[in-house]
Coordinates of C-alpha atoms and ligand atoms in Angstrom, one line a residue:
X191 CA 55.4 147.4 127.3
X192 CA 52.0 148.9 127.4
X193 CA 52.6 151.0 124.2
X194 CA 53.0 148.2 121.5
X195 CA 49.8 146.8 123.2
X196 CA 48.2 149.6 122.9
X197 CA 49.4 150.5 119.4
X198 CA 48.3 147.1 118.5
X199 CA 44.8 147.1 119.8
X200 CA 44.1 151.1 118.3
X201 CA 45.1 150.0 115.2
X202 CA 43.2 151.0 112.1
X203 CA 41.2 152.8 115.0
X204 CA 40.9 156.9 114.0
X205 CA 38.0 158.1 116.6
X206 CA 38.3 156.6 120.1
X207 CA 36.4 157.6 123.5
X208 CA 37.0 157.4 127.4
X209 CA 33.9 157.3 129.4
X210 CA 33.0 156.3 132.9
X211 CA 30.7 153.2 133.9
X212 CA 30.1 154.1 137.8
X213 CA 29.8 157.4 139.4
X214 CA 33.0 159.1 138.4
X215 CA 36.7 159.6 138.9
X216 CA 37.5 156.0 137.6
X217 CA 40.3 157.6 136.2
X218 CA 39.6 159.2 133.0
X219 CA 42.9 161.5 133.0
X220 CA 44.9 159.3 133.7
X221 CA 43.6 157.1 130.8
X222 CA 43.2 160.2 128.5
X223 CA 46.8 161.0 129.2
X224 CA 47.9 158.3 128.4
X225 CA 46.3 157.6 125.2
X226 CA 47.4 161.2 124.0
X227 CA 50.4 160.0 123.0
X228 CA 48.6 158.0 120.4
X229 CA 45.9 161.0 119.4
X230 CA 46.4 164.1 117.6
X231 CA 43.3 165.7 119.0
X232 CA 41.4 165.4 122.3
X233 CA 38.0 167.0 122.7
X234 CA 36.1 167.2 126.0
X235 CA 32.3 167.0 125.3
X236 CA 30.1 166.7 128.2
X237 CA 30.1 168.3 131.4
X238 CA 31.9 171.5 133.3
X239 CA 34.1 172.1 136.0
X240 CA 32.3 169.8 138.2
X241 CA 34.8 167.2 136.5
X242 CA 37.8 166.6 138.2
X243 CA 40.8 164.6 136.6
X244 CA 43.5 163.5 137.8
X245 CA 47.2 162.8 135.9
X246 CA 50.0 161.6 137.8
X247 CA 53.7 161.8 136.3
X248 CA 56.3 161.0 138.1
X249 CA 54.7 161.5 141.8
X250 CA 53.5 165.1 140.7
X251 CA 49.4 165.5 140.1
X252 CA 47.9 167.8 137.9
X253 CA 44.0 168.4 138.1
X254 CA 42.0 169.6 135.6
X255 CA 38.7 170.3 135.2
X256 CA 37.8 171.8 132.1
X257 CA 40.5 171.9 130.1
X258 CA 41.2 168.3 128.8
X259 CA 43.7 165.6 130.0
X260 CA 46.1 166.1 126.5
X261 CA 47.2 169.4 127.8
X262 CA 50.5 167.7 128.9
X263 CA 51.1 166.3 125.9
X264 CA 50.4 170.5 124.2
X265 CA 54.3 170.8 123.9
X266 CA 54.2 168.0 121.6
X267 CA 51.9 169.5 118.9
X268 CA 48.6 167.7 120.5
X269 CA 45.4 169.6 119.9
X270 CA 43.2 169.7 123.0
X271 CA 39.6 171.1 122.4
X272 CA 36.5 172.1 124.4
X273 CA 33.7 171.0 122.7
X274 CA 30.3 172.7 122.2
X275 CA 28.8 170.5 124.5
X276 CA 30.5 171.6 127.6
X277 CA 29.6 174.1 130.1
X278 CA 32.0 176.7 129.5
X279 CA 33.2 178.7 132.5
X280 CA 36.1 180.7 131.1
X281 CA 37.5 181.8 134.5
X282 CA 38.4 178.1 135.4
X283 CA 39.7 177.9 132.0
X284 CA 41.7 180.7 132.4
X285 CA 43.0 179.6 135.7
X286 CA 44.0 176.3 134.8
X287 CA 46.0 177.9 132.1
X288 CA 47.9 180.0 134.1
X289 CA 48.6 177.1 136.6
X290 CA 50.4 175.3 133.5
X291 CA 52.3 178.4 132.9
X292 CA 53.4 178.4 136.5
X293 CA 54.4 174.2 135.9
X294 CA 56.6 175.5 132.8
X295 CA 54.0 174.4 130.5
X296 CA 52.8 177.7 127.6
X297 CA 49.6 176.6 125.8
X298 CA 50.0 177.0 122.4
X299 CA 47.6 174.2 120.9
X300 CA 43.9 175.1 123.3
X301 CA 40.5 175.2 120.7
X302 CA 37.5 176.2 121.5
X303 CA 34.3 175.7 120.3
X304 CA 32.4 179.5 119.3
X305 CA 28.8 177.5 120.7
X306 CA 29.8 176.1 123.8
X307 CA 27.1 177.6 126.4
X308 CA 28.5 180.0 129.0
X309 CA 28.7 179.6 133.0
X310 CA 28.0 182.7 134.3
X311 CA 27.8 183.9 138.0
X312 CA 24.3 183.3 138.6
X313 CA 24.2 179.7 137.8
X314 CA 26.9 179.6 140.4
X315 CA 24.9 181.2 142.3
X316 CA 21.5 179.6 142.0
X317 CA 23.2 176.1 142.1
X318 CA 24.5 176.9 145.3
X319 CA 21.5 178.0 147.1
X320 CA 19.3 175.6 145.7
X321 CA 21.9 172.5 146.8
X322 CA 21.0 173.1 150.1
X323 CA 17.2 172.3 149.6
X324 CA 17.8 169.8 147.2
X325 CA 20.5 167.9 149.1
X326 CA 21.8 166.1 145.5
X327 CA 25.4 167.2 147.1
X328 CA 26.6 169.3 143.7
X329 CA 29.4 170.5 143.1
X330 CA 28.5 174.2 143.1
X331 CA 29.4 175.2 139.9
X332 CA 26.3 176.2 137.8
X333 CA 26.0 173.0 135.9
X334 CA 22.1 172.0 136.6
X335 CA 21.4 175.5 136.2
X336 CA 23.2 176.1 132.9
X337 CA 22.0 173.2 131.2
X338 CA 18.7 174.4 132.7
X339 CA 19.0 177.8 130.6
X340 CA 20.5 175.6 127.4
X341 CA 17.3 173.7 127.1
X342 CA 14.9 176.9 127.4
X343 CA 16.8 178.5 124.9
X344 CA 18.4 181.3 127.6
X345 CA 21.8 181.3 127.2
X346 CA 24.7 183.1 126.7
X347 CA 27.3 180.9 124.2
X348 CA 31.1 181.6 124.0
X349 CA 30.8 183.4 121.0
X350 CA 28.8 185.9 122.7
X351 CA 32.2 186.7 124.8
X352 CA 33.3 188.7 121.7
X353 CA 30.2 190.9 120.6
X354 CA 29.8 193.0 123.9
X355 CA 26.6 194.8 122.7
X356 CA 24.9 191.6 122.3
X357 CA 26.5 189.7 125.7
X358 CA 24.8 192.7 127.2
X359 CA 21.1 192.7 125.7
X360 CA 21.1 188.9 126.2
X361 CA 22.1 189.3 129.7
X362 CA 20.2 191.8 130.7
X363 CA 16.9 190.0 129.1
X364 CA 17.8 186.8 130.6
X365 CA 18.2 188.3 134.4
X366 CA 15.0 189.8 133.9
X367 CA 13.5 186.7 133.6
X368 CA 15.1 185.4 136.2
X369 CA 13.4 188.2 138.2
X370 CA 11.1 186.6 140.4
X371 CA 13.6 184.2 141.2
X372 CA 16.4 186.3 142.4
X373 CA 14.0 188.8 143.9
X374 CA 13.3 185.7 146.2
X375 CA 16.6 185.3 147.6
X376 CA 17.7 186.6 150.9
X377 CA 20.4 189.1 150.2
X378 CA 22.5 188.6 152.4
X379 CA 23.1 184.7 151.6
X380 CA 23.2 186.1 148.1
X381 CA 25.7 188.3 148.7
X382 CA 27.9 185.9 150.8
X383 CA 28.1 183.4 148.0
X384 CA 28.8 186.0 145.8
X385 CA 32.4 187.0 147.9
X386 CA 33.5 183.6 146.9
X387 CA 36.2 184.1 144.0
X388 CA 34.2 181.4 141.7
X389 CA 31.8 184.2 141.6
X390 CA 34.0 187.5 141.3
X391 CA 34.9 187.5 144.8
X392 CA 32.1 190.5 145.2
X393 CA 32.8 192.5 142.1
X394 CA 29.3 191.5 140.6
X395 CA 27.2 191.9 143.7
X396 CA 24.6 194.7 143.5
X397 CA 22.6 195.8 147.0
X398 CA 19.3 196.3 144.8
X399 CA 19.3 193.7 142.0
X400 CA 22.0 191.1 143.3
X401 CA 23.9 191.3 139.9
X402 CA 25.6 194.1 138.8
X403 CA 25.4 193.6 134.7
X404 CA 28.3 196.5 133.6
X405 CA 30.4 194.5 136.1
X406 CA 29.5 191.5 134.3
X407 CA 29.8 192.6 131.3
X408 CA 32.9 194.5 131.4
X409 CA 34.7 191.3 133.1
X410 CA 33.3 189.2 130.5
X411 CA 34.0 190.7 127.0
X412 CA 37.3 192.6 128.1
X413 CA 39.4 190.7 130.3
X414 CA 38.1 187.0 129.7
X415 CA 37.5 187.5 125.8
X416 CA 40.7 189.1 125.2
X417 CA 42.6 186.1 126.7
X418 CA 40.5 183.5 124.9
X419 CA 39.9 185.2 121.5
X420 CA 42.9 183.4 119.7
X421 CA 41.2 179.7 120.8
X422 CA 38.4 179.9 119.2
X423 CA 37.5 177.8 116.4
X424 CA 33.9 176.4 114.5
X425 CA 34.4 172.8 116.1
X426 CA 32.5 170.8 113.1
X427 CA 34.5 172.9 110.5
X428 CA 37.8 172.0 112.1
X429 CA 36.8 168.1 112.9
X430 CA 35.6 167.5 109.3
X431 CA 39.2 168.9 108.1
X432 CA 41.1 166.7 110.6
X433 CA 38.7 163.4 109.7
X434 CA 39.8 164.8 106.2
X435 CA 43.6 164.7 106.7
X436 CA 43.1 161.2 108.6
X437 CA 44.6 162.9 111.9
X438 CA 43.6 160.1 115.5
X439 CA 40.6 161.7 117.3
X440 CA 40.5 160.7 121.4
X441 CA 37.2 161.9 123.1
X442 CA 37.6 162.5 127.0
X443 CA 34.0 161.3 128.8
X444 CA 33.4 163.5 132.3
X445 CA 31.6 162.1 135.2
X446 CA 29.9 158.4 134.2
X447 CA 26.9 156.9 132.7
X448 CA 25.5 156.4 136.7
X449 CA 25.1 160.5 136.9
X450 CA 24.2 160.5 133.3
X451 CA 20.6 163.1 132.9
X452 CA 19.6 160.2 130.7
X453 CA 20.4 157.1 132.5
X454 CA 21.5 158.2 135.8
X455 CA 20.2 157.4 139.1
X456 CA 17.0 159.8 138.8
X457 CA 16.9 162.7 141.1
X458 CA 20.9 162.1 142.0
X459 CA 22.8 163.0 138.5
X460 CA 24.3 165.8 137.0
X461 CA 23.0 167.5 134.0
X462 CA 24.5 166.0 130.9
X463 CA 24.4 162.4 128.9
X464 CA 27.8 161.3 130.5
X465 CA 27.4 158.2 128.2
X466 CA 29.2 157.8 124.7
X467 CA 25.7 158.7 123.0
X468 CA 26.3 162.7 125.2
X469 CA 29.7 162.7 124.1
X470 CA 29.6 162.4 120.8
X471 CA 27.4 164.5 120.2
X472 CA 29.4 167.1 122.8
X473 CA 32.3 167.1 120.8
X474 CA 30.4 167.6 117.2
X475 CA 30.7 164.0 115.9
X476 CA 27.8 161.0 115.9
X477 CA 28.4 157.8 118.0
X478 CA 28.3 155.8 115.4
X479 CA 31.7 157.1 114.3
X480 CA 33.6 156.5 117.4
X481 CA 35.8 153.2 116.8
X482 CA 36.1 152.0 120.0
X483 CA 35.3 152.7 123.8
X484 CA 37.7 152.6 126.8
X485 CA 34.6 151.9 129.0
X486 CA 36.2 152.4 132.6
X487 CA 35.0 150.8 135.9
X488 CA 36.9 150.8 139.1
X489 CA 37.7 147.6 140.8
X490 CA 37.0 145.6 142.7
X491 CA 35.2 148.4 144.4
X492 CA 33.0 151.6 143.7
X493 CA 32.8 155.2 144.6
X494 CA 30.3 157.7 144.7
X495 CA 30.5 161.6 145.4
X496 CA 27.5 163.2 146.5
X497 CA 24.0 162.2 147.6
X498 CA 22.2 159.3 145.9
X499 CA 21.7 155.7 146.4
X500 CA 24.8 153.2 146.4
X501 CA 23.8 149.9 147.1
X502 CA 27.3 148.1 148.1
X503 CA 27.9 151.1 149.7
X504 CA 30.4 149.9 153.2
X505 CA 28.3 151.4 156.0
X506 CA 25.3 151.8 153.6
X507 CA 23.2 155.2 154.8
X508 CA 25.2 155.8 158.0
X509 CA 28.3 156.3 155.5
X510 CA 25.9 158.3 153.2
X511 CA 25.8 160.5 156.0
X512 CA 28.8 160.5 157.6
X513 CA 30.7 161.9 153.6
X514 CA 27.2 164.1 153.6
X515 CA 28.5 165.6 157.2
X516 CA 31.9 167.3 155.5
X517 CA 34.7 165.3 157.1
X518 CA 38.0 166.3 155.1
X519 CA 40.9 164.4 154.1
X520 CA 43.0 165.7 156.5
X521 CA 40.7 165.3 159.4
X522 CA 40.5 161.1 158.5
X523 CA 44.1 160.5 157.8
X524 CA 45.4 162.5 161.0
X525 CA 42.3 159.9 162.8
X526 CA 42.6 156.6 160.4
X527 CA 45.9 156.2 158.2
X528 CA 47.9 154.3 161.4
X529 CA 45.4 152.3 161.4
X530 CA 44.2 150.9 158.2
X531 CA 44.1 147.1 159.0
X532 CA 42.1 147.2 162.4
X533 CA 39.6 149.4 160.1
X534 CA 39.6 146.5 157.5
X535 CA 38.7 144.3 160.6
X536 CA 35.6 146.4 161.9
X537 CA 32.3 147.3 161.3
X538 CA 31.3 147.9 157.6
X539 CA 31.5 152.0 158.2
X540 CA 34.7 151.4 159.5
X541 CA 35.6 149.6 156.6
X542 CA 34.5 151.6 154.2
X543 CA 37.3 154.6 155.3
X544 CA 39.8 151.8 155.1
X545 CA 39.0 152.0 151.4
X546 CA 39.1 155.9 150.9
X547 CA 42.2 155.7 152.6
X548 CA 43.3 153.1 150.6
X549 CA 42.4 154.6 147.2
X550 CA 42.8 158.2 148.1
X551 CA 39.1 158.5 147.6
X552 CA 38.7 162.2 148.2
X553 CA 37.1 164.5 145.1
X554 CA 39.6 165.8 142.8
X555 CA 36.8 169.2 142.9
X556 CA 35.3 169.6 145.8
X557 CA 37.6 167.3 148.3
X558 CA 34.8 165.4 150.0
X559 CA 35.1 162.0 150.9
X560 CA 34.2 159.6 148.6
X561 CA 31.9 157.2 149.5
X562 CA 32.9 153.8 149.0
X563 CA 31.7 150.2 148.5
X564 CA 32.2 146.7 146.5
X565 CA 32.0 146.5 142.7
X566 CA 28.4 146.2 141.9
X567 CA 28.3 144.3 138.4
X568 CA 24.2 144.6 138.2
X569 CA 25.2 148.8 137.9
X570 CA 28.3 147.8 135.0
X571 CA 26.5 145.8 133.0
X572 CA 23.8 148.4 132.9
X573 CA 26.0 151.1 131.9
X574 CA 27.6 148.9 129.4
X575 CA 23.9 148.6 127.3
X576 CA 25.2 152.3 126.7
X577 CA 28.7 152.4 126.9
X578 CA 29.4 149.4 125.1
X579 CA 31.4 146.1 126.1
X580 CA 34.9 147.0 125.8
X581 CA 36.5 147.7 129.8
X582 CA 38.9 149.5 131.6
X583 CA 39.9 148.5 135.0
X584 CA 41.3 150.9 137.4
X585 CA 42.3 150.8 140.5
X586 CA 43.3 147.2 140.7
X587 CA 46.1 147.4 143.1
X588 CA 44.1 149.1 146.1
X589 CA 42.8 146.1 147.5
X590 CA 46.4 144.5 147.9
X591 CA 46.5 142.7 151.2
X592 CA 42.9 142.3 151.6
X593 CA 40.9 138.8 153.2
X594 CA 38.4 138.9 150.6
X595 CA 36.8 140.4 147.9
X596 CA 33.2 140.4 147.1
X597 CA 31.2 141.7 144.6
X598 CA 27.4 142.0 143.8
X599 CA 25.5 139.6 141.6
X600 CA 22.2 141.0 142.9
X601 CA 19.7 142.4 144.9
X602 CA 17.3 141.9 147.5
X603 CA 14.4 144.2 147.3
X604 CA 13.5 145.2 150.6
X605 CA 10.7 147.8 150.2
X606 CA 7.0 148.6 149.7
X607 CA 5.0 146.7 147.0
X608 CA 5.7 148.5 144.0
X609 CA 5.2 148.7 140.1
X610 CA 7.9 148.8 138.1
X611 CA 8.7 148.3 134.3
X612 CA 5.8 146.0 133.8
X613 CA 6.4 144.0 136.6
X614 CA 5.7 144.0 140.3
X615 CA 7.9 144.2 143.6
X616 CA 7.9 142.8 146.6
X617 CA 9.6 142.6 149.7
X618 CA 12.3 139.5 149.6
X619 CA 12.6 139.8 145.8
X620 CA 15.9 138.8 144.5
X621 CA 16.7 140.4 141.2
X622 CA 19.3 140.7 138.6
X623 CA 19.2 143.8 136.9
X624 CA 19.8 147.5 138.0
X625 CA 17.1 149.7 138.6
X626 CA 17.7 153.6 138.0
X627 CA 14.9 155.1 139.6
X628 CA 17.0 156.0 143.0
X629 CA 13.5 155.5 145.1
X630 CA 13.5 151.9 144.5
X631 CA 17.4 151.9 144.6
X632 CA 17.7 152.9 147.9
X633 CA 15.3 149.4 148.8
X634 CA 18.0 147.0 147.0
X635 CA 20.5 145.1 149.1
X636 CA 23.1 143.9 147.5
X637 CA 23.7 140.1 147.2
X638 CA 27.8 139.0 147.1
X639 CA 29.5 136.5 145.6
X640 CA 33.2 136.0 147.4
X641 CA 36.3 135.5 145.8
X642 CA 39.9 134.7 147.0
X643 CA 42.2 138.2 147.4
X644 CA 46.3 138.0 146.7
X645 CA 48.7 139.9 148.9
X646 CA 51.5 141.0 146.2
X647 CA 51.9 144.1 145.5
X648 CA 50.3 144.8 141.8
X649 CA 51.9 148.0 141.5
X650 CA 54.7 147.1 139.4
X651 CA 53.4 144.3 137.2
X652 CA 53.7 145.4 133.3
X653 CA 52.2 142.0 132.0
X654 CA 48.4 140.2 132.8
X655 CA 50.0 136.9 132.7
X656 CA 52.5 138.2 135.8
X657 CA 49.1 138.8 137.7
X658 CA 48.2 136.7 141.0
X659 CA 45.4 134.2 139.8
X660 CA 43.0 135.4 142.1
X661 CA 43.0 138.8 139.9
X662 CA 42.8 136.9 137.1
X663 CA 39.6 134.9 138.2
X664 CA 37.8 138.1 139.3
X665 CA 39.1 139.6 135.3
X666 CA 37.4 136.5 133.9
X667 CA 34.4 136.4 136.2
X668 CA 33.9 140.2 135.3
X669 CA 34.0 139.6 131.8
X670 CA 31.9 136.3 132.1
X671 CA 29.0 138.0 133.8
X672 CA 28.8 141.4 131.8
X673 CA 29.8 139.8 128.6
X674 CA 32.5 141.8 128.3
X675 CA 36.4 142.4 127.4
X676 CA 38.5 143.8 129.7
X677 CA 41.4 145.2 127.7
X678 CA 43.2 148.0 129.8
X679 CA 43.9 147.0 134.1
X680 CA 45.5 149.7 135.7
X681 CA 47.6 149.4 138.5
X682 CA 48.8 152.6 139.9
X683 CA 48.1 156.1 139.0
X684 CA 51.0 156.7 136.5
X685 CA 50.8 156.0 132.8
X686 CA 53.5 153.2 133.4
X687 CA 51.3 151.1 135.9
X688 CA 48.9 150.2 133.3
X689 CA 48.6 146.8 131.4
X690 CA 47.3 145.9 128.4
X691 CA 45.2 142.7 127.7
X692 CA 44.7 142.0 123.9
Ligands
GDP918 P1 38.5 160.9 136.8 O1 37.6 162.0 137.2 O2 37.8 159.8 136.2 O3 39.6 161.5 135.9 O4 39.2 160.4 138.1 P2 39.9 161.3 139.3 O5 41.1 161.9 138.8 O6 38.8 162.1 139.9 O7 40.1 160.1 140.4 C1 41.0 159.0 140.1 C2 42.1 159.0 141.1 O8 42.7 157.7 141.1 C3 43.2 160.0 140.7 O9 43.8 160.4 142.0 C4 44.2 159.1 140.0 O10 45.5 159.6 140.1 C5 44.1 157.8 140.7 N1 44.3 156.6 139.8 C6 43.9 156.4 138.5 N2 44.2 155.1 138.2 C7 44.7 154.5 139.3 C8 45.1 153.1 139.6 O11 45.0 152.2 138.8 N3 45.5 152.9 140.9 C9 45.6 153.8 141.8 N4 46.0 153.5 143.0 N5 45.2 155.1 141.6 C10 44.7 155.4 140.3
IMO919 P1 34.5 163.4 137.0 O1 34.5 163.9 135.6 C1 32.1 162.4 140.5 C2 28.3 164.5 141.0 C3 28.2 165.5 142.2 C4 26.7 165.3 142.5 C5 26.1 165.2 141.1 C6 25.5 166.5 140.6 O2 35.6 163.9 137.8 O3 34.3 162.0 137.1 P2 26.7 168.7 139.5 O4 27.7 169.6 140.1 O5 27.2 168.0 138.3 O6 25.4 169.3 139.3 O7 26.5 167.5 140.7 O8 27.1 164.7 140.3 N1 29.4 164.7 140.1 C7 30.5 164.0 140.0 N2 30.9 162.9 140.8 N3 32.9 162.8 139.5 C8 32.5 163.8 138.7 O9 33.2 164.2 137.6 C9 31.3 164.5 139.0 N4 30.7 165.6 138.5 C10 29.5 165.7 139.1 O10 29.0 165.0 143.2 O11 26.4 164.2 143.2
MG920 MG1 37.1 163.1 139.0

């Protein structure tokens, strides 16, 4: 049933994007997936391997991190492409490729772009040792540190894979200047990182200069270039002769506009414009050509991965800490899964792990616990001023079963007198907006309106009139306060549990 809808509302629709409106993992591959069937190309613009999405046919998960969420749909003749805004790693790339091989699945239809920048072991490496002063929670895998290098003009792009001699005077000139900063390190913590297979698994480590460049080098431009060479392409050249032959363009958004490096809670985000404006651009094209945006938002409650302030966070800094301290998935369902329902009746910490469990809210990259909380609307209607008005719900049947549901119409500042934006706080101030600068943040209590819950199960509805009410009042209330349209509510993690609202 979802398919007419959806033909319906993409109609005279050629460039189309799916981004995130909260923290991440809202379910942009499942979405993505989906909407390949409708696409002839999918680019992934933003972001690296820190992403982590998820598709779910027939009971079986696939995760993917760089390669993009149309890879299923490969056998059909869909083009998937890596974009020049993404931080290219190739081993993941390569990996993930050979895990579809395994699944039955031969890429035939991957594109690269010649000037994505290149991951290489020392932003690995430098991200990981600096995470554990910085405490941001990242997810180890060079991104800050590559986008870093991007900005100062120091690094290596994918193109550079095929010209050895020049791979080897850029990275020998760029490791110099990193001198002073790797001469810092303490060997052996270098060294240890370096065993870890994301970072050649020792093979680059050098007792005297931590790197071993021939090692690099010789990895690099043989084995990795020789099984990438055939994917690359100039992206602009090839988009402008698909726009020319009037072929469906899907872009796949990673992480969400809260981590955004633009509009992001400061101090906490990754290093790339996770909002449309980032994409765009990632993927060669200009915002102002995308046709419509699959904004997503989970309801009716949040996640975060990572450090950073949450304010509907369940437990508030005690859960903060408590996902900081690296409990695993295993460790809280052998614990919690029996008992779900006392959790939902306990203390808000308590509660909270009631939701992961609920939603399976562990990180498709790194598999920490998710941190979890109530739908803040203050933090969606934010990211909609860059994401646009048009909404995806996810996640709509976790919540099954539940007393109540709130969600958050303000905040309560709570901390020193401060100046911000023109104005001045004080403690006791209610307010209605969202404020990004994560010092303040971490001061604002959330203030809840409360809604009636439903106890059907959601999981098999096809049609939004077949919804409870009480679902249908939160839609409308959503919409209502964020002035927005919620056209896509998904109600499982398979393409079919997905409803269209036109
Ligand atoms: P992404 O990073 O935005 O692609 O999201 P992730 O894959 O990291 O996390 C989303 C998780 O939720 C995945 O495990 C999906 O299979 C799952 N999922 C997606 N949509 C729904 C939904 O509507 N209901 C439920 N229960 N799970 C969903
Ligand atoms: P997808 O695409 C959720 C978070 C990390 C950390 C911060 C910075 O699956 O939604 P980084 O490694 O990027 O320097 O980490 O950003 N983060 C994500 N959280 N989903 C993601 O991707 C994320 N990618 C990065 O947890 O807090
Ligand atoms: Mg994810």
């Amino acid at each position: 049933m979802y398919k007419e809808l959806l033909q319906e509302l993409l109609k005279d629709k050629k460039i189309v994007a799916v981004v995130c409106n909260q923290w991440g993992d809202t379910g942009k591959g499942k979405l993505v997936d989906l909407l390949s069937d409708w696409a002839d190309l999918i680019v992934r613009g933003t972001g690296g391997a820190n992403a982590g999405h998820t598709i779910s046919v027939g009971g079986q998960d696939f995760i993917f991190h760089l390669i993009p969420s149309g890879i299923l749909h490969d056998q059909n003749g869909k083009i998937n492409i890596l974009g020049r805004g993404v931080a290219f790693d190739p081993r993941v790339v390569i990996e993930e490729l050979e895990v579809l091989k395994i699944a039955g699945i031969e890429v035939k239809n991957l594109k690269i772009s010649h000037q994505a920048p290149l991951i290489l072991p020392y932003h690995l490496l430098i991200d990981r040792i600096a995470d554990k002063n910085q405490k941001i929670g990242t997810t180890g895998r060079g991104i800050g540190p590559l986008y870093a290098d991007f900005v100062s003009r120091h690094s290596l792009f994918v193109n550079d894979l095929f010209n050895p001699q020049v791979f080897k005077e850029k990275l020998t000139k760029f490791l110099n200047q990193k001198k002073s900063i790797l001469d810092n390190l303490d060997r052996e913590q270098a060294k240890e990182i370096l065993l870890h297979p994301h970072l050649g698994a020792g093979k680059f480590f050098d007792p005297e200069n931590i790197f071993d460049i021939d090692e690099i080098v010789k990895k690099y431009t043989t084995e990795y270039a020789d099984q990438l060479r055939d994917f690359i392409i100039n992206l602009e050249e090839y988009l402008n002769q698909a726009k020319k032959e009037n072929k469906k363009i899907l872009l796949e958004g990673a992480q969400g506009a809260l981590l955004s490096i633009d509009y992001g809670t400061t101090k906490f985000q990754t290093s790339s414009d996770c909002t449309i404006a980032g994409l765009a651009k990632g993927c060669g094209l200009r915002e102002r050509e995308v046709d419509y945006i699959f904004g997503i938002a989970k309801a009716f409650y949040m996640t975060r991965v990572g450090n950073g302030p949450f304010p509907t966070e369940l437990g508030a800094k005690e859960s903060e800490e408590y996902c900081a301290a690296g409990h695993s998935k295993e460790e809280e369902k052998e614990k919690y899964a029996s008992q779900v329902d006392d959790l939902l009746s306990k203390d808000e910490l308590s509660q909270g792990i009631a939701f992961r469990l609920l939603g399976r809210e562990y990180g498709a990259t790194t598999g920490r616990p998710r941190r979890t909380g109530w739908l803040d609307l203050l933090a969606l209607k934010y990211s909609m001023q860059f994401n646009g008005r048009h909404l995806t719900l996810t996640k709509v049947d976790v919540l099954t079963g539940i007393e109540k549901i709130k969600l958050c119409t303000g905040y309560k500042y709570t901390g020193p007198e401060i100046f911000y934006a023109g104005r001045k706080l004080k403690t006791g101030d209610e307010i209605d907006y969202f404020i990004p600068d994560s010092d303040i943040l971490y001061h604002c209590q959330p203030l809840y309106q409360e809604f009636a819950a439903w106890s059907e199960d959601l999981t098999g509805i096809k049609s939004y009139p077949e919804l409870p009410n009480a679902v249908k009042n939160l839609v409308e209330f959503i919409e209502n306060y964020t002035q927005g349209i919620i056209n896509v509510i998904s109600v499982g993690p398979d393409r079919e549990q997905t409803i269209i609202k036109i």
